[in-house]
Amino acid sequence: MKKALTAGLSVAAIASVAFAGNSLDSNPNYKKLKNFKPQGVTNDQCLMCHKAQDPGIVADWQHSKHAKVGVGCVECHVVPKDYPAAFKAHPMQGSNWTVQIAVSSVTCAKCHAKEVTEYLNSGHARAAAQWLISTDHKNKHGYLMTKLAYNYETLKGKNASYGESGAKLAKGIRTDGSIFAANEKNPRHSDLAVANICIQCHGTVIKLDKSGRPDATTWPNDGMASLYPDGGVGNCLSCHSRHKFSAAEARQPASCTNCHLGPDHPDKEVFESSVHGHILDTNEEDYKFDTGEQIPGKTLRAATCFTCHQSAINGLKSTHNVSLRLKWNLWAPASFLRSKGFETAGWTWWNKKQVIRGNAKAGNPQGPEAARAKMKKVCMACHEATFTNNYFQRVDAHVTLYNQYAAYASKMLKDLKAKGLIKSDVWSDPFFKLYYYLWHHEGRRMRHGAAMGSPDYAHWHGVFQVMQDIREMKDIYDYRMKLYKKYGKDALKHEVPMPVVTHE
């Protein structure tokens, strides 16, 4: 354990130089746990109850590498009595210890400092903060996504969320039917419902009751970057499921597809319909996920998610920074180069317990071309240079093609907003809905399909649908501009209902 801590802290020190002030030691709870020595507690004491009460948990742990090296309940769950995540009502407590139920990456970092540091530098660490209302209330994206989840989708009405007033969050939402604010008198219903959706992949701010028991509106969740009371960001189980925490499991594509699937980012479907996915499906015997070695012909036949984004292949170093080899941001309304170095959202919570949107341009600190060079090196473990270079020329062309569509769509949206020609309830507005589908669903599929080698997603699920969107949007735009010339600010009152055909 001492060797792991030393190596991890060295990486943290390097990171702090590259990105000022970022060190695991900047979180006092990390230092507290590293130095904590609980008195009078053993794993056997825990197992006396949990073997009978939670046999599945115990069986998973018994089959884990943790169990083999002597890391058990005490090392992960026992904390000082004054710890921010301490469960004060646990029936077993010692003179200087109690337990924590909601375990964060602060605990993991005691042994896995290198991995946690790399994770905090990656876009994964932004997953929760990006969709939440920020501490300074300046994250427009977080405001809109919070409003979508709580006020539009789960009908919360004029009730506050994450420190934002209910009146502001409800502004603009339709009031011509009771359904649109059905849970206004029962806001907890909405909070519990949201715990089934955004929170399960992205994470949220973990809330504890007075005794330290996690609240059902925020926990349990497998969110990639939940924000914990001790300053921890995420807790590693998104990929290494509890309580086995298997590296072999995390290396398999299935561990990524809890979140990376569906109409908005179908990376599971894109991978499975690519040549890489087809080779895995038909040659499983050629893959060895119990080792981090990535040697073509020995441990794999073709690339997986882990191979491209994290593995030590072809002279590269392994990493938990999944942004390090990415040239483009492929999820935003318009793609841009990842030119701003390390992620900031995770470190801001770790250091200050503040929510910020973070760095959507997070990538390789040496720049987007350095990121591309690393990804090409992955490819050239199996493909020769001409194949690899030609492939990425086509990827860049498809991303640029998407940006042409996106720029035209965004200009029309801006023009309509300036003239008051977008409905206040945007999810009742046919132009806005088409705009959202264009980038959030179909445009992502177009870009991801090209980047990951799935022609059907690059084409029929992607650009073919984007091409239709832009035509329908242009027709609505022209119609509204004609109405504006005739009726001015009252134009939308004279608009005939227009059904929206979503191209799913």
mmCIF file of C-alpha atoms in Angstrom, residues 7 69 125 148 151 161 184 203 213 223 244 303 337 435 468 503:
data_model
loop_
_atom_site.group_PDB
_atom_site.id
_atom_site.type_symbol
_atom_site.label_atom_id
_atom_site.label_comp_id
_atom_site.label_asym_id
_atom_site.label_seq_id
_atom_site.Cartn_x
_atom_site.Cartn_y
_atom_site.Cartn_z
ATOM 1 C CA ALA A 7 3.428 6.516 -6.776
ATOM 2 C CA VAL A 69 -4.500 -8.702 -0.299
ATOM 3 C CA ALA A 125 -14.981 13.916 -13.383
ATOM 4 C CA LEU A 148 -35.414 19.808 -17.799
ATOM 5 C CA ASN A 151 -39.423 20.928 -13.708
ATOM 6 C CA SER A 161 -33.574 22.646 -6.737
ATOM 7 C CA GLU A 184 -45.799 20.932 -7.072
ATOM 8 C CA GLY A 203 -24.220 11.551 -10.521
ATOM 9 C CA ARG A 213 -27.613 7.918 6.208
ATOM 10 C CA GLY A 223 -23.104 8.046 -11.387
ATOM 11 C CA LYS A 244 -15.738 -7.163 -6.314
ATOM 12 C CA ALA A 303 -9.709 -2.770 -30.157
ATOM 13 C CA LEU A 337 -11.018 20.956 -30.448
ATOM 14 C CA TYR A 435 -32.750 21.785 -33.012
ATOM 15 C CA GLN A 468 -33.952 16.172 -42.808
ATOM 16 C CA HIS A 503 -36.191 10.715 -36.518
#
